Amino acid sequence: MAEKSEVRAETVTMDTLVSLTKRRGFIFPSSEIYGGLASAWDYGPMGVELKKRIQEFWWREMTQLNDNIVGLDAAIMMHPRVWEASGHVENFTDPLIDCKNCKHRFRADQIPEENIKAHTCPDCGANQLTEARKFNLMFTTHMGPVEDEGGLIYLRPETAQGIYVNFKNVLQTGRVKIPFGIAQVGKAFRNEITTKNFIFRTCEFEQMEMQFFIHPSEDVKWFEHWKEKRLQYYIDLGIRPEKLRFHQHGPDELAHYAKLAFDIQYEFPFGWKELEGIHNRTDYDLKRHTEYSGKDLSYLDEQSHERYIPYIIETSAGLTRTVLVVLADAYDEEMVEGEKRVVLRFHPRIAPTTVGVFPLVKKDGLSEIARKLSDELCEEFRTFYDESGAIGRRYRRQDEVGTPFCVTVDYQTKDDQTVTIRSRDSMEQIRVQMAEIAPTIRKAIKDYKRVPGGASGGTQG
Ligand code: GAP
């Protein structure tokens, strides 16, 4: 009999996500056996798959579907002059206030005005707050054997600069003409003071950035183009559209390099927050690098013979932050026949495992058939073979890690070579010939639609 779904929960709390993702091998506190390190997290077997799928989907969207966007993977450690030219040494700061009594440190914008005026610490109550001081967010380290100023380098706080300093290299070798883009995924580091909300804001994180080089007269057109494209990307990733919105930066929010900026925000359990920034960086970066390096970074249009410094429209997404969005958005609970069912409704194209393969029981040759099937399916899909425990429990485990399809080999398989395919979302099962499993799953992935309330079209139709 088909399982019956009765009630579902609307929202998820961060505590629920932290505990589920630890229990199911998505995300662990870093160095946990030593008590952990604040704001650092490790991605476990499920988490690393999910992160890779999101990254692959972004990379495909950028470099495969746009023949005028090419990829790059620049070093994290760069010449220190890069960060002087970029303006980060001077401007990439947060105003911070310390309490001399309890030693707590706060971002000035996160303490009530009256506390600042009275110098009263919001934590310990002592009237010992310092004045606000600028604190640079870049991590520093030293390269080479001597720890002096000469060897001082920074861990990059954004991946973008690796793209700008390679502008000429790509232009000369990439067979590209303006308008064109350079895409890059990689780690970035910021010495963030307020790190809470799990992986939302961490000191070490990953970005997926694309810098689109254009003629200055076309900035409005291309800004609009990328704004719409990037919103659609998250919808295609399976995020519910009603949880996404734009937020335009006011004059006091704009980064030092931006003329115009919109965030794509997501409604996290702790409110609407930035997920991606789309910036019109004008010719700021290429001009500054021309000035600081003494190298000409202008572009010559071979048709019009015009020489100019291109403008840049940047799309800057947080990869690790997107993992949080995907988890929060996918989380669902419902009561099924009196028992709570927890299910992660990932879009099948980014689910860590695509197909679970089970023998109904371990005996009578069913394991052998299922094992062989799993070995075949894993050529095309990420597959997980499981023969331990009751079949209902095995389905529930896969629901909790968001596996969209489960294939079960039973006694009927031995007679007619058919198996069942169970859909994670609807819990419905259909019977298909073994030869039809791959085409059925392929089609279900392509046609997938998350239906409001949870259940989806599944494997039918
Ligand atoms: N290159 C432009 C740039 O870095 P940003 O708005 O500072 O712009 C872009 O960052 C994205 O990087 C953010 O929307 C967010 O998704 C991610 N991000 C920034 N700081 C982060 C942090 N401390 N932890 C996790 N993700 C972060």
Short mmCIF file of C-alpha atoms in Angstrom, two decimals, residues 43-360:
data_model
loop_
_atom_site.label_atom_id
_atom_site.label_comp_id
_atom_site.label_asym_id
_atom_site.label_seq_id
_atom_site.Cartn_x
_atom_site.Cartn_y
_atom_site.Cartn_z
CA TYR A 43 32.38 18.75 4.42
CA GLY A 44 31.72 15.04 4.91
CA PRO A 45 30.94 12.40 2.26
CA MET A 46 27.46 13.78 1.49
CA GLY A 47 28.43 17.44 1.86
CA VAL A 48 31.37 17.26 -0.50
CA GLU A 49 29.18 15.61 -3.17
CA LEU A 50 26.51 18.29 -2.76
CA LYS A 51 29.07 21.09 -2.94
CA LYS A 52 30.67 19.59 -6.04
CA ARG A 53 27.28 19.22 -7.78
CA ILE A 54 26.44 22.88 -7.12
CA GLN A 55 29.85 23.94 -8.37
CA GLU A 56 29.54 21.76 -11.49
CA PHE A 57 26.11 23.19 -12.21
CA TRP A 58 27.49 26.74 -11.96
CA TRP A 59 30.52 25.88 -14.10
CA ARG A 60 28.30 24.31 -16.77
CA GLU A 61 25.98 27.30 -16.69
CA MET A 62 28.91 29.70 -17.14
CA THR A 63 31.49 28.05 -19.37
CA GLN A 64 29.53 25.36 -21.23
CA LEU A 65 26.34 27.25 -22.01
CA ASN A 66 28.10 30.53 -22.89
CA ASP A 67 30.70 30.23 -25.60
CA ASN A 68 32.09 33.65 -24.63
CA ILE A 69 32.97 32.66 -21.05
CA VAL A 70 36.20 30.83 -20.26
CA GLY A 71 37.54 29.42 -17.00
CA LEU A 72 40.54 30.17 -14.81
CA ASP A 73 42.10 28.82 -11.64
CA ALA A 74 44.45 31.41 -10.17
CA ALA A 75 46.64 31.03 -7.06
CA ILE A 76 45.26 31.98 -3.66
CA MET A 77 48.50 33.72 -2.72
CA MET A 78 49.23 36.70 -4.93
CA HIS A 79 51.74 39.52 -5.10
CA PRO A 80 50.98 41.90 -2.18
CA ARG A 81 50.78 44.88 -4.55
CA VAL A 82 47.61 43.31 -5.99
CA TRP A 83 45.79 44.15 -2.78
CA GLU A 84 47.10 47.70 -2.71
CA ALA A 85 45.94 48.19 -6.29
CA SER A 86 42.56 46.59 -5.63
CA GLY A 87 41.93 48.96 -2.71
CA HIS A 88 41.60 46.15 -0.18
CA VAL A 89 44.59 47.22 1.96
CA GLU A 90 43.04 50.62 2.42
CA ASN A 91 39.30 49.95 2.27
CA PHE A 92 38.48 46.35 3.13
CA THR A 93 37.78 47.11 6.77
CA ASP A 94 35.08 46.76 9.38
CA PRO A 95 34.69 49.35 12.16
CA LEU A 96 35.26 47.43 15.40
CA ILE A 97 34.71 48.26 19.05
CA ASP A 98 36.38 46.38 21.93
CA CYS A 99 35.28 45.99 25.54
CA LYS A 100 38.35 46.52 27.73
CA ASN A 101 36.68 44.64 30.58
CA CYS A 102 35.36 41.39 29.05
CA LYS A 103 37.59 41.60 25.94
CA HIS A 104 34.66 41.00 23.58
CA ARG A 105 34.90 42.54 20.14
CA PHE A 106 31.88 43.85 18.19
CA ARG A 107 31.21 45.25 14.76
CA ALA A 108 30.16 48.86 15.35
CA ASP A 109 26.99 48.45 13.27
CA GLN A 110 25.85 45.60 15.49
CA ILE A 111 25.79 47.47 18.81
CA PRO A 112 22.82 49.71 19.73
CA GLU A 113 23.53 53.45 19.36
CA GLU A 114 22.90 54.10 23.06
CA ASN A 115 25.58 51.57 24.07
CA ILE A 116 28.10 53.23 21.78
CA LYS A 117 27.28 56.68 23.18
CA ALA A 118 27.55 55.53 26.82
CA HIS A 119 30.48 53.18 26.06
CA THR A 120 28.46 50.39 27.70
CA CYS A 121 29.30 46.83 26.70
CA PRO A 122 26.17 44.92 25.59
CA ASP A 123 27.68 41.72 27.01
CA CYS A 124 29.13 42.54 30.46
CA GLY A 125 27.57 45.98 31.10
CA ALA A 126 30.88 47.69 31.98
CA ASN A 127 31.34 51.24 30.66
CA GLN A 128 34.59 50.29 28.97
CA LEU A 129 33.92 50.25 25.23
CA THR A 130 36.66 51.71 23.02
CA GLU A 131 36.04 54.06 20.12
CA ALA A 132 35.42 52.34 16.77
CA ARG A 133 38.63 51.41 14.97
CA LYS A 134 39.12 50.19 11.41
CA PHE A 135 40.06 46.52 11.25
CA ASN A 136 41.26 45.00 7.99
CA LEU A 137 39.53 41.73 7.13
CA MET A 138 42.43 40.26 5.16
CA PHE A 139 44.45 37.44 6.69
CA THR A 140 48.19 37.93 6.44
CA THR A 141 51.00 35.42 6.43
CA HIS A 142 54.67 35.38 5.46
CA MET A 143 56.27 33.75 2.49
CA GLY A 144 59.89 32.64 2.65
CA PRO A 145 62.24 31.91 5.54
CA VAL A 146 62.22 35.37 7.19
CA GLU A 147 59.14 36.74 8.90
CA ASP A 148 59.63 40.37 7.95
CA GLU A 149 57.65 42.98 6.04
CA GLY A 150 59.29 41.90 2.78
CA GLY A 151 57.67 38.46 2.93
CA LEU A 152 54.22 39.71 3.95
CA ILE A 153 51.40 38.31 1.81
CA TYR A 154 47.63 38.11 2.06
CA LEU A 155 45.20 35.25 1.68
CA ARG A 156 42.85 36.47 -1.05
CA PRO A 157 39.56 37.87 0.29
CA GLU A 158 37.89 37.46 -3.14
CA THR A 159 38.78 35.34 -6.18
CA ALA A 160 38.12 38.25 -8.56
CA GLN A 161 41.60 39.77 -8.48
CA GLY A 162 43.17 36.58 -9.89
CA ILE A 163 40.98 37.17 -12.94
CA TYR A 164 41.90 40.84 -13.39
CA VAL A 165 45.65 40.24 -13.23
CA ASN A 166 45.23 37.53 -15.90
CA PHE A 167 43.09 39.70 -18.19
CA LYS A 168 45.86 40.14 -20.76
CA ASN A 169 46.93 36.47 -20.60
CA VAL A 170 43.41 35.27 -21.33
CA LEU A 171 42.91 37.88 -24.03
CA GLN A 172 46.07 36.77 -25.80
CA THR A 173 45.44 33.03 -25.53
CA GLY A 174 41.71 32.47 -25.06
CA ARG A 175 40.49 33.56 -28.53
CA VAL A 176 38.01 35.89 -26.87
CA LYS A 177 36.63 39.26 -27.89
CA ILE A 178 34.67 41.76 -25.87
CA PRO A 179 32.05 41.07 -24.58
CA PHE A 180 33.47 38.04 -22.81
CA GLY A 181 33.72 36.58 -19.33
CA ILE A 182 36.19 34.72 -17.12
CA ALA A 183 34.82 32.34 -14.50
CA GLN A 184 36.57 31.00 -11.44
CA VAL A 185 35.71 28.94 -8.37
CA GLY A 186 37.94 28.90 -5.33
CA LYS A 187 38.64 29.58 -1.70
CA ALA A 188 38.61 33.04 -0.20
CA PHE A 189 39.47 34.13 3.34
CA ARG A 190 38.20 36.93 5.55
CA ASN A 191 38.92 37.53 9.20
CA GLU A 192 35.21 37.90 10.02
CA ILE A 193 34.38 38.95 13.54
CA THR A 194 30.76 37.91 13.52
CA THR A 195 30.70 34.30 12.47
CA LYS A 196 27.48 32.64 13.40
CA ASN A 197 24.67 30.82 11.65
CA PHE A 198 26.61 27.70 10.76
CA ILE A 199 28.29 27.96 7.32
CA PHE A 200 26.61 31.27 6.42
CA ARG A 201 29.59 33.46 7.30
CA THR A 202 32.94 31.78 7.86
CA CYS A 203 36.56 32.90 7.74
CA GLU A 204 37.39 30.37 5.03
CA PHE A 205 34.79 29.94 2.30
CA GLU A 206 34.41 29.34 -1.43
CA GLN A 207 33.25 31.71 -4.11
CA MET A 208 32.04 31.21 -7.67
CA GLU A 209 32.80 34.43 -9.48
CA MET A 210 32.44 35.52 -13.07
CA GLN A 211 33.87 38.77 -14.42
CA PHE A 212 32.26 39.95 -17.65
CA PHE A 213 34.33 42.45 -19.68
CA ILE A 214 32.32 44.92 -21.75
CA HIS A 215 32.40 48.21 -23.60
CA PRO A 216 31.67 51.00 -21.06
CA SER A 217 28.63 52.16 -23.04
CA GLU A 218 26.92 48.79 -22.57
CA ASP A 219 27.06 48.50 -18.77
CA VAL A 220 23.32 49.00 -18.17
CA LYS A 221 22.36 46.33 -20.70
CA TRP A 222 24.81 43.73 -19.42
CA PHE A 223 24.07 44.46 -15.78
CA GLU A 224 20.38 43.74 -16.39
CA HIS A 225 21.25 40.65 -18.41
CA TRP A 226 23.34 39.10 -15.62
CA LYS A 227 20.95 40.14 -12.90
CA GLU A 228 18.11 38.19 -14.51
CA LYS A 229 20.33 35.24 -15.49
CA ARG A 230 21.66 34.82 -12.00
CA LEU A 231 18.23 34.79 -10.39
CA GLN A 232 17.12 32.15 -12.88
CA TYR A 233 20.19 30.05 -12.00
CA TYR A 234 18.95 29.61 -8.43
CA ILE A 235 15.46 28.71 -9.63
CA ASP A 236 16.99 26.13 -11.98
CA LEU A 237 18.98 24.82 -9.03
CA GLY A 238 15.63 24.00 -7.44
CA ILE A 239 15.36 26.90 -4.98
CA ARG A 240 11.78 28.06 -4.39
CA PRO A 241 11.34 31.41 -6.21
CA GLU A 242 9.31 32.93 -3.36
CA LYS A 243 12.37 32.59 -1.12
CA LEU A 244 14.53 34.71 -3.46
CA ARG A 245 14.56 38.46 -4.01
CA PHE A 246 16.80 41.31 -5.14
CA HIS A 247 18.15 43.97 -2.83
CA GLN A 248 19.74 47.10 -4.27
CA HIS A 249 22.71 48.52 -2.35
CA GLY A 250 22.21 52.03 -1.00
CA PRO A 251 25.10 54.53 -1.24
CA ASP A 252 26.42 53.55 2.23
CA GLU A 253 26.40 49.82 1.36
CA LEU A 254 28.31 49.99 -1.92
CA ALA A 255 31.77 48.38 -1.93
CA HIS A 256 34.68 50.69 -2.76
CA TYR A 257 34.84 49.36 -6.34
CA ALA A 258 31.13 49.36 -7.22
CA LYS A 259 29.02 51.92 -9.06
CA LEU A 260 25.87 49.80 -8.83
CA ALA A 261 25.21 46.61 -6.89
CA PHE A 262 22.29 44.26 -6.37
CA ASP A 263 22.29 41.31 -4.02
CA ILE A 264 20.29 38.19 -4.61
CA GLN A 265 18.92 37.45 -1.18
CA TYR A 266 17.45 34.26 0.24
CA GLU A 267 15.04 34.02 3.14
CA PHE A 268 17.16 32.02 5.60
CA PRO A 269 15.67 30.79 8.90
CA PHE A 270 17.33 33.91 10.42
CA GLY A 271 15.96 36.36 7.82
CA TRP A 272 16.61 37.70 4.31
CA LYS A 273 20.36 37.71 3.65
CA GLU A 274 22.75 38.00 0.72
CA LEU A 275 23.52 34.95 -1.35
CA GLU A 276 25.18 36.57 -4.35
CA GLY A 277 26.31 40.05 -5.34
CA ILE A 278 26.04 41.47 -8.86
CA HIS A 279 28.28 44.49 -9.25
CA ASN A 280 29.06 47.07 -11.88
CA ARG A 281 32.78 47.49 -11.07
CA THR A 282 33.27 49.95 -13.96
CA ASP A 283 36.90 50.23 -15.13
CA TYR A 284 38.06 50.60 -11.52
CA ASP A 285 40.02 47.34 -11.26
CA LEU A 286 41.76 47.33 -14.64
CA LYS A 287 42.65 51.01 -14.27
CA ARG A 288 44.13 50.46 -10.82
CA HIS A 289 46.14 47.43 -11.95
CA THR A 290 47.41 49.42 -14.94
CA GLU A 291 48.51 52.16 -12.57
CA TYR A 292 50.13 49.88 -9.97
CA SER A 293 51.77 47.37 -12.33
CA GLY A 294 52.75 49.79 -15.07
CA LYS A 295 51.35 47.30 -17.63
CA ASP A 296 48.82 48.35 -20.24
CA LEU A 297 45.51 46.58 -19.61
CA SER A 298 43.51 48.34 -22.29
CA TYR A 299 41.61 46.58 -25.05
CA LEU A 300 41.83 47.29 -28.76
CA ASP A 301 38.66 46.71 -30.76
CA GLU A 302 40.02 45.42 -34.06
CA GLN A 303 36.96 46.49 -36.03
CA SER A 304 36.38 50.01 -34.74
CA HIS A 305 40.08 50.54 -33.83
CA GLU A 306 38.91 51.99 -30.54
CA ARG A 307 41.20 51.43 -27.56
CA TYR A 308 39.59 51.52 -24.11
CA ILE A 309 39.66 50.07 -20.59
CA PRO A 310 36.73 47.66 -20.38
CA TYR A 311 34.05 47.87 -17.74
CA ILE A 312 33.38 44.79 -15.64
CA ILE A 313 30.06 43.34 -14.59
CA GLU A 314 30.73 40.86 -11.80
CA THR A 315 28.54 38.04 -10.56
CA SER A 316 29.88 36.87 -7.20
CA ALA A 317 28.24 33.89 -5.54
CA GLY A 318 29.20 32.10 -2.34
CA LEU A 319 29.53 28.38 -2.99
CA THR A 320 29.50 27.39 0.66
CA ARG A 321 26.65 29.81 1.28
CA THR A 322 24.73 28.23 -1.59
CA VAL A 323 25.19 24.85 0.12
CA LEU A 324 23.37 26.31 3.13
CA VAL A 325 20.61 27.72 0.93
CA VAL A 326 20.14 24.41 -0.84
CA LEU A 327 19.98 22.52 2.47
CA ALA A 328 17.59 24.99 4.12
CA ASP A 329 15.37 25.10 1.06
CA ALA A 330 15.29 21.33 0.59
CA TYR A 331 14.50 20.45 4.20
CA ASP A 332 11.00 19.15 4.74
CA GLU A 333 9.15 17.17 7.38
CA GLU A 334 5.82 15.45 7.14
CA MET A 335 3.80 12.91 9.09
CA VAL A 336 3.47 9.63 7.23
CA GLU A 337 1.30 6.99 8.82
CA GLY A 338 1.86 8.46 12.26
CA GLU A 339 5.64 8.76 11.90
CA LYS A 340 7.73 11.83 11.09
CA ARG A 341 9.40 11.63 7.70
CA VAL A 342 12.38 13.96 7.18
CA VAL A 343 13.19 14.53 3.54
CA LEU A 344 15.67 16.72 1.69
CA ARG A 345 13.96 17.68 -1.55
CA PHE A 346 17.09 18.51 -3.55
CA HIS A 347 16.73 18.98 -7.25
CA PRO A 348 17.80 15.52 -8.57
CA ARG A 349 20.59 17.09 -10.62
CA ILE A 350 22.43 18.20 -7.47
CA ALA A 351 21.47 15.44 -5.02
CA PRO A 352 24.61 13.82 -3.50
CA THR A 353 23.26 10.38 -4.45
CA THR A 354 20.93 10.01 -7.43
CA VAL A 355 19.88 6.39 -7.11
CA GLY A 356 19.67 4.00 -4.16
CA VAL A 357 19.71 0.34 -5.20
CA PHE A 358 18.32 -2.28 -2.82
CA PRO A 359 17.56 -5.98 -2.86
CA LEU A 360 14.27 -6.54 -1.01
#
